[in-house]
Short mmCIF file of N, CA, C and O in Angstrom, two decimals:
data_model
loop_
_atom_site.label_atom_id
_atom_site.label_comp_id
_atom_site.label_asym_id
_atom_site.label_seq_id
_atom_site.Cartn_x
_atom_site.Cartn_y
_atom_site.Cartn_z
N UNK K 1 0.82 -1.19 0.00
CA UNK K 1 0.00 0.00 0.00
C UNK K 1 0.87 1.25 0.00
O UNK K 1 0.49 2.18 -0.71
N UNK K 2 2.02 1.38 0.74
CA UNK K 2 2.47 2.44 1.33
C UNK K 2 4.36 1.84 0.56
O UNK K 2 4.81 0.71 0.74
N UNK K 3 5.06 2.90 -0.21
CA UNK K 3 6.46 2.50 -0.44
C UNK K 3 6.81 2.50 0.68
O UNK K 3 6.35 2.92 1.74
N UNK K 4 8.08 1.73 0.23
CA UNK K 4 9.26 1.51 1.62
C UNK K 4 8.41 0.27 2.39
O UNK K 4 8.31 -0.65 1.57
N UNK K 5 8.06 0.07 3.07
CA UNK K 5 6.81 -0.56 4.14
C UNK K 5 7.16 0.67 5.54
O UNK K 5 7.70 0.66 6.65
N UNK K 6 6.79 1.18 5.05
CA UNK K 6 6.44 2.17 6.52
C UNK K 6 5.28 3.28 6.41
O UNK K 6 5.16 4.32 5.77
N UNK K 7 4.52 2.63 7.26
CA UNK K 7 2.94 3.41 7.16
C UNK K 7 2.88 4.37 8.29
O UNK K 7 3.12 4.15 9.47
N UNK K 8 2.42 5.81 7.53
CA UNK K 8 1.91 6.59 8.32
C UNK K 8 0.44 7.14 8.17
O UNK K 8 -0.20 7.22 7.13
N UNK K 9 0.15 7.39 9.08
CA UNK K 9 -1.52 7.99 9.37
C UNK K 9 -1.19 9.81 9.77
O UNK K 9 -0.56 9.99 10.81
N UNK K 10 -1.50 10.78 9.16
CA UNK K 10 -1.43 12.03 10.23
C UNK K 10 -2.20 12.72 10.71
O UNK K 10 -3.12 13.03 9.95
N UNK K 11 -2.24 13.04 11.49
CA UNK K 11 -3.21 13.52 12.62
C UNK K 11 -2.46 14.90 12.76
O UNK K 11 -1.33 14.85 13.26
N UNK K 12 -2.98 16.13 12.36
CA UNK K 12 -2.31 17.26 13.09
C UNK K 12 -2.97 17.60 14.44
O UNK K 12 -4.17 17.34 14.58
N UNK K 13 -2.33 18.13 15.38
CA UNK K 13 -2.68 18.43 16.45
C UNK K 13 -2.47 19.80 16.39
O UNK K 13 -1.41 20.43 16.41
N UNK K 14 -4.26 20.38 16.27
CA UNK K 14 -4.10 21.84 16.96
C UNK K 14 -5.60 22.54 16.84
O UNK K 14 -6.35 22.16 15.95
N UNK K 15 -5.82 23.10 17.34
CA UNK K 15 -7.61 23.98 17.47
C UNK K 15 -7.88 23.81 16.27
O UNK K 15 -6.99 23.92 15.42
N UNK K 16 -9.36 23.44 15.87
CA UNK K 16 -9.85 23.66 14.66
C UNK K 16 -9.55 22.07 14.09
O UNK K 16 -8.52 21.42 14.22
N UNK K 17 -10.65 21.75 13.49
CA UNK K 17 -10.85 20.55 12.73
C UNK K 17 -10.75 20.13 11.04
O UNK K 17 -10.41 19.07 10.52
N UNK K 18 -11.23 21.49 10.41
CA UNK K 18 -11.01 21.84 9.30
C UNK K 18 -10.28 21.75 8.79
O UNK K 18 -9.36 22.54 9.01
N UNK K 19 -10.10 20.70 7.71
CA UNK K 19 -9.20 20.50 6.38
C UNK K 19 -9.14 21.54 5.59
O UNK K 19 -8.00 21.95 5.37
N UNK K 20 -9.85 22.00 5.17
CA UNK K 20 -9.50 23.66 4.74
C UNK K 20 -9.11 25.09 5.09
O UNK K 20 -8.83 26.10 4.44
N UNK K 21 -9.24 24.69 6.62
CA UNK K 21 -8.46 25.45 7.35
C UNK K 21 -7.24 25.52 8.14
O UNK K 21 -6.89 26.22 9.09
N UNK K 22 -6.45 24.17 7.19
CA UNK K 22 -5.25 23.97 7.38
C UNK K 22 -4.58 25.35 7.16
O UNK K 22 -4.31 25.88 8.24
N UNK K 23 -4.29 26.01 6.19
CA UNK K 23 -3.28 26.99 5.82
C UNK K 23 -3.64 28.30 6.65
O UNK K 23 -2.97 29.29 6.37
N UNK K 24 -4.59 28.43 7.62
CA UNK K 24 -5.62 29.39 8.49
C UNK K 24 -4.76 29.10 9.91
O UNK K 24 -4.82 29.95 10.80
N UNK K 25 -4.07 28.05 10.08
CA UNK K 25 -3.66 27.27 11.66
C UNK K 25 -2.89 28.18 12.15
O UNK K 25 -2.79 29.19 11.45
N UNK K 26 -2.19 28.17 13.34
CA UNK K 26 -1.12 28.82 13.69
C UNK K 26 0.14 28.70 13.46
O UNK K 26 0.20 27.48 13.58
N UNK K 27 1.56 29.13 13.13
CA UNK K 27 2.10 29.11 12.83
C UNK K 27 3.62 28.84 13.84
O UNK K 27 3.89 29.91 14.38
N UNK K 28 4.41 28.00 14.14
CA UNK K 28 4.54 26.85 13.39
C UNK K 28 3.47 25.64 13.81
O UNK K 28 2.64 26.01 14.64
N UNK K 29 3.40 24.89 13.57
CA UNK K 29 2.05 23.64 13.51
C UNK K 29 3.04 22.09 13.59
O UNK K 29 3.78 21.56 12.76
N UNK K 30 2.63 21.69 14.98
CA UNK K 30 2.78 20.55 15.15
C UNK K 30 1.84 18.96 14.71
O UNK K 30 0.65 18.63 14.73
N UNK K 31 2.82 18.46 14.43
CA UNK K 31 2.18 16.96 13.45
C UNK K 31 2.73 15.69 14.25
O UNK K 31 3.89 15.30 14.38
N UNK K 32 1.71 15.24 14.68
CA UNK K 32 1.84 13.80 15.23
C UNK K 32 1.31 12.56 14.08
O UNK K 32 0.20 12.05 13.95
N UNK K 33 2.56 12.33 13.37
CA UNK K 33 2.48 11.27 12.40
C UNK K 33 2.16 9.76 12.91
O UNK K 33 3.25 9.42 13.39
N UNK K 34 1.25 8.66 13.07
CA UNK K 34 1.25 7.52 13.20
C UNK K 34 2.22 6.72 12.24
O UNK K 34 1.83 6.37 11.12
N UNK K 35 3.54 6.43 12.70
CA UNK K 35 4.06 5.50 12.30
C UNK K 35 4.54 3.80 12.61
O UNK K 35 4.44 3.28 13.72
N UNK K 36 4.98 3.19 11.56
CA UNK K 36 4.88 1.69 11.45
C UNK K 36 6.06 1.22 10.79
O UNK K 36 6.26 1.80 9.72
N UNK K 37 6.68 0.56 11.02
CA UNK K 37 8.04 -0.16 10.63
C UNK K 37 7.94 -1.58 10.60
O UNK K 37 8.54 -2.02 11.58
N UNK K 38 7.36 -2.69 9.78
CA UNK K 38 7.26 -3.88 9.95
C UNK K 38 8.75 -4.20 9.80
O UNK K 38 8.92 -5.40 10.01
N UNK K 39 9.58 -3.73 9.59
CA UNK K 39 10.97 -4.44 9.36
C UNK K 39 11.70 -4.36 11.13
O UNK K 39 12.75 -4.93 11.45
N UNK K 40 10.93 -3.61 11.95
CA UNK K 40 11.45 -3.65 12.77
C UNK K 40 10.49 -4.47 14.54
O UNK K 40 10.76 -4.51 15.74
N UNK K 41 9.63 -4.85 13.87
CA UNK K 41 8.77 -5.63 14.63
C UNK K 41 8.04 -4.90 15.79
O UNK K 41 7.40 -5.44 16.70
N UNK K 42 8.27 -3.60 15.60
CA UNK K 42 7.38 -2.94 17.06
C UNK K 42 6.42 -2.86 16.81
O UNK K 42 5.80 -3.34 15.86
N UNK K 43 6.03 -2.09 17.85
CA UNK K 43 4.75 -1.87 17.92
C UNK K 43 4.41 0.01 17.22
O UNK K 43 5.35 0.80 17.38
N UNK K 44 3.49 0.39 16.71
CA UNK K 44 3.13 1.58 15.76
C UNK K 44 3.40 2.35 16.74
O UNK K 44 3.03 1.92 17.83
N UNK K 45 4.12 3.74 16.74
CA UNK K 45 4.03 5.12 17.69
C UNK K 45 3.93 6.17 16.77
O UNK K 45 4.00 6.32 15.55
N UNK K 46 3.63 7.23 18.33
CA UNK K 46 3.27 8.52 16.96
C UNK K 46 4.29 9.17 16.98
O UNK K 46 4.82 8.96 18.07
N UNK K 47 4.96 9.94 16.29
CA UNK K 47 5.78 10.95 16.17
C UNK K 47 5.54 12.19 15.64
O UNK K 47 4.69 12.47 14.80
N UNK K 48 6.42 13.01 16.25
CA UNK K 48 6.28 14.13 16.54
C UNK K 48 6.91 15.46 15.15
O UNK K 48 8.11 15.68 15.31
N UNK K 49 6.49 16.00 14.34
CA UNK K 49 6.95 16.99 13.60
C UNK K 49 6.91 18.76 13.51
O UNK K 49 6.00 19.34 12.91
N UNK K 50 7.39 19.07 13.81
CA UNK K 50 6.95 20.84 13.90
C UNK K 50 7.20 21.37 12.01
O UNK K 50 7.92 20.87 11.14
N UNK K 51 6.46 22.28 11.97
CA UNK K 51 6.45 22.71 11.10
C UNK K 51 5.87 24.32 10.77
O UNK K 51 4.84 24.84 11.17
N UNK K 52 6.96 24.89 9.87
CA UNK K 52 6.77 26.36 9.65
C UNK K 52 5.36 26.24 8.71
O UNK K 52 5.51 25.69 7.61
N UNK K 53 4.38 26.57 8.96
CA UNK K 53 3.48 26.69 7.71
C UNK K 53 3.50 28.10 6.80
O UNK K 53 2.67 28.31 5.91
N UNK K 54 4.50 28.98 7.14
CA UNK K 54 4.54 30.04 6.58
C UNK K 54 5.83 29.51 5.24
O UNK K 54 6.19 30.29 4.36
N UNK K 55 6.17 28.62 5.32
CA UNK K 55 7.02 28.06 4.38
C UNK K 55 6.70 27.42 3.55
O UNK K 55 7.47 27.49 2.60
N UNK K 56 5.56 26.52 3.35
CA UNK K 56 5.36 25.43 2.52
C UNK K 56 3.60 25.90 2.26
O UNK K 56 2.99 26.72 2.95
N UNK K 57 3.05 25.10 1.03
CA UNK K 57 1.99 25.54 0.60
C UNK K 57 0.92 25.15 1.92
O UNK K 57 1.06 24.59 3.01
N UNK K 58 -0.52 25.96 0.94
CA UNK K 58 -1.44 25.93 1.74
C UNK K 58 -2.27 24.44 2.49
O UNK K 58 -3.15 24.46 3.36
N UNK K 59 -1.64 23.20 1.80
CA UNK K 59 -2.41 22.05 2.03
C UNK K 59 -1.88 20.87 2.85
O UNK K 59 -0.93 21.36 3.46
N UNK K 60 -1.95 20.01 3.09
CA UNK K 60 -1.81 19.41 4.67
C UNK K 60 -0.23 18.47 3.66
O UNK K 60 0.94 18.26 3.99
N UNK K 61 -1.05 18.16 2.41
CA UNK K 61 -0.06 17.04 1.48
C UNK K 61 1.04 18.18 1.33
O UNK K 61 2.04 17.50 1.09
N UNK K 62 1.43 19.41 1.33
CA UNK K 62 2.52 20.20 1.69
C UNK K 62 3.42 19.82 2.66
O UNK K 62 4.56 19.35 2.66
N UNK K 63 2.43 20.23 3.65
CA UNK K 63 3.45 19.99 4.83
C UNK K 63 4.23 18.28 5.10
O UNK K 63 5.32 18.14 5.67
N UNK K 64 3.50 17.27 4.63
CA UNK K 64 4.20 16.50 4.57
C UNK K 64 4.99 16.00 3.71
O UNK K 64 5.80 15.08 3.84
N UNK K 65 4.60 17.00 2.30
CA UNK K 65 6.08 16.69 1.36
C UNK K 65 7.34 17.65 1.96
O UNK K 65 8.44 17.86 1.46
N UNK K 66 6.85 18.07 3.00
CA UNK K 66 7.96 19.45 3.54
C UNK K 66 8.74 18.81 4.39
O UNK K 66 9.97 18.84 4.29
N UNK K 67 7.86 17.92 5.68
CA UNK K 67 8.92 16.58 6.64
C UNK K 67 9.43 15.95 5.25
O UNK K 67 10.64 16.12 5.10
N UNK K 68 8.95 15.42 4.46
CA UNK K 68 9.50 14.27 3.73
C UNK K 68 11.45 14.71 3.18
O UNK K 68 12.57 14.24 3.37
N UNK K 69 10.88 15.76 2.51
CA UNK K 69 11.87 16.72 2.14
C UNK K 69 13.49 17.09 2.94
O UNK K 69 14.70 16.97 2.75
N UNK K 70 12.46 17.64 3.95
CA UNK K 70 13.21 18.09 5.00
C UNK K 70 13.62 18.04 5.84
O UNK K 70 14.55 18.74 6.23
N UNK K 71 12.87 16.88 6.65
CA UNK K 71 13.15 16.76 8.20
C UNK K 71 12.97 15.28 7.92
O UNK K 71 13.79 15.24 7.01
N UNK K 72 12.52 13.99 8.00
CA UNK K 72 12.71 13.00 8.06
C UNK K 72 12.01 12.48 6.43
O UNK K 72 10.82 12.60 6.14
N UNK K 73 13.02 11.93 5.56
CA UNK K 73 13.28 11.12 4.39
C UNK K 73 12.62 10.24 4.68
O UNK K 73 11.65 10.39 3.94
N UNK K 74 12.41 9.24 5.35
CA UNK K 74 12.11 7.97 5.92
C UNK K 74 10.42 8.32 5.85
O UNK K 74 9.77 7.28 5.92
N UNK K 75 9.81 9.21 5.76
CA UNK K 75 8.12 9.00 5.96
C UNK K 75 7.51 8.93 4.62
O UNK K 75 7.91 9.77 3.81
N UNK K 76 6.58 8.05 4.19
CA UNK K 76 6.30 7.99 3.02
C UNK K 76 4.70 7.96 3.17
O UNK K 76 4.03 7.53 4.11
N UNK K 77 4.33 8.51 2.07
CA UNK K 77 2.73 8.38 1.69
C UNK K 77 2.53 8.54 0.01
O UNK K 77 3.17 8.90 -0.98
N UNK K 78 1.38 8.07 0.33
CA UNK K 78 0.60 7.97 -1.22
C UNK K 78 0.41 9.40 -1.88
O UNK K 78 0.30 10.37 -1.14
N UNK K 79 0.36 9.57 -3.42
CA UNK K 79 -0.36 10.85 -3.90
C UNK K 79 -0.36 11.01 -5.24
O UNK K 79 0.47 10.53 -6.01
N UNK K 80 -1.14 11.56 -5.47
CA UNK K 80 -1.04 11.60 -7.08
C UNK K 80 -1.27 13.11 -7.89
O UNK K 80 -0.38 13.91 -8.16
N UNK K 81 -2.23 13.20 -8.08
CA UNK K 81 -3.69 14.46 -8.55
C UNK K 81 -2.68 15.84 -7.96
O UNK K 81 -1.92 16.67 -8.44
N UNK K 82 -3.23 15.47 -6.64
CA UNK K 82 -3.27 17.39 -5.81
C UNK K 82 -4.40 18.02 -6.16
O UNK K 82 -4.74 19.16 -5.84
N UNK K 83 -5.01 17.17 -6.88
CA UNK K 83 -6.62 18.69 -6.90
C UNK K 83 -7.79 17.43 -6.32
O UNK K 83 -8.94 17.68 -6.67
N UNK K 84 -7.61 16.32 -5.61
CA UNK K 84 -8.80 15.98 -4.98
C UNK K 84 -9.58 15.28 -5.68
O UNK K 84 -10.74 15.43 -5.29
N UNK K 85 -9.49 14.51 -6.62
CA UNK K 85 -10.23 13.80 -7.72
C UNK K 85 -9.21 12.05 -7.33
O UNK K 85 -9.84 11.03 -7.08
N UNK K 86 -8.09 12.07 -7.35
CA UNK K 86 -7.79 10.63 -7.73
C UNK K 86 -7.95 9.57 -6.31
O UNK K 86 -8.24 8.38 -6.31
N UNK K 87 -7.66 10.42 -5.18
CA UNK K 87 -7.71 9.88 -3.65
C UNK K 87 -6.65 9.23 -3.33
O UNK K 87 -6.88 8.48 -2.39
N UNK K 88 -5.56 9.19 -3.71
CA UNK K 88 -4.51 8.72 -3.35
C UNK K 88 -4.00 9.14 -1.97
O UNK K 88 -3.50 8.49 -1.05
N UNK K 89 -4.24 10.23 -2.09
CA UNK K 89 -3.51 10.70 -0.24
C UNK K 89 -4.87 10.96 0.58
O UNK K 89 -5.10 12.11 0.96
N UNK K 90 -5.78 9.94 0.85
CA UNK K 90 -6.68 9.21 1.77
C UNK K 90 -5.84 9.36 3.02
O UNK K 90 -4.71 8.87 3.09
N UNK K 91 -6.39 10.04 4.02
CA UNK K 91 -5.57 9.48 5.25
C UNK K 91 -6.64 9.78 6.36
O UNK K 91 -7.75 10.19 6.01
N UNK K 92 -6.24 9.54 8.07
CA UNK K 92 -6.96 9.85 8.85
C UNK K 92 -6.30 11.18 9.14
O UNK K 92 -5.07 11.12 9.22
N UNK K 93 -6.84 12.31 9.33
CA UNK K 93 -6.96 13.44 9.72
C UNK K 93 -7.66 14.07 10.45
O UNK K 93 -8.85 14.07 10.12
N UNK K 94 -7.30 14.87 11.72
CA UNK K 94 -8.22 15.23 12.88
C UNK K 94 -9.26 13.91 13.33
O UNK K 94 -10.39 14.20 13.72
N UNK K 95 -8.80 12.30 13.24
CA UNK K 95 -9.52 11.80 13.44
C UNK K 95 -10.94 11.37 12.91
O UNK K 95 -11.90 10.85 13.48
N UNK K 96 -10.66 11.91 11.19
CA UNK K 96 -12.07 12.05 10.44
C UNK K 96 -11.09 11.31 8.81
O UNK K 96 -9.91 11.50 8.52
N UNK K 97 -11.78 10.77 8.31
CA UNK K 97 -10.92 10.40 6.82
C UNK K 97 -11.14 11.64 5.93
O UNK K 97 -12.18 12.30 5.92
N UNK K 98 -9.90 11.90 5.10
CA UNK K 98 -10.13 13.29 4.18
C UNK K 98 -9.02 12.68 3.33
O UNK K 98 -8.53 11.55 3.31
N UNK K 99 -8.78 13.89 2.58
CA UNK K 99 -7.77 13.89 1.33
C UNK K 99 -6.47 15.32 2.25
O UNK K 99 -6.56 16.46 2.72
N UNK K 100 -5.75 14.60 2.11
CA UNK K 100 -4.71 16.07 2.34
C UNK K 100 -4.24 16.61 1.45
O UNK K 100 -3.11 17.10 1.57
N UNK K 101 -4.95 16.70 0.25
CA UNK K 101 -4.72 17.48 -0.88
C UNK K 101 -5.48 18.71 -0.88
O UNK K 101 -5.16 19.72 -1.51
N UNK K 102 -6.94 18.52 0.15
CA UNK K 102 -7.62 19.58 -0.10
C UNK K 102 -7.47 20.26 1.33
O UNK K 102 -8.00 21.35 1.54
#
């Protein structure tokens, strides 16, 4: 499902529930990524990412091509489109399923 085999889920943590009011959040914006390592037999934890949102675009799939980029290589997710039609970057967000494209 996921390259590499390491699955993440993200959950941002911060006021406000709104997927479209990602780029509205405060600035910098902490991300508690659900991650998974079957090569290493544990058990899933969340980890922790800060992030400038005054740096990277307005959409959630930003900020995590921005960790990917920038701060940990090692996190991988799905994506395709960016305009919300193909569903590739499906994830859990605020605890609700969305697209982090939109």
């Amino acid at each position: 499902m996921l390259a590499h085999s390491v699955r993440s889920l993200l959950t941002p943590r911060a006021a406000g529930s709104a997927v479209r009011g990602f780029s509205a959040m405060a600035s910098p914006q902490k991300f508690a990524i659900y991650r998974y390592d079957p090569d290493q037999q544990a058990k899933p934890f969340l980890q922790e990412y800060t992030i400038d949102l005054k740096t990277c675009g307005p959409m959630i799939l930003d900020a995590l091509i921005k960790v990917k980029d920038e701060v940990d290589p090692t996190l991988t997710f799905r994506r395709s489109c960016r305009e919300g039609i193909c569903g590739s970057c499906a994830m859990n967000i605020n605890v609700k399923n969305g697209l982090a494209c939109l």
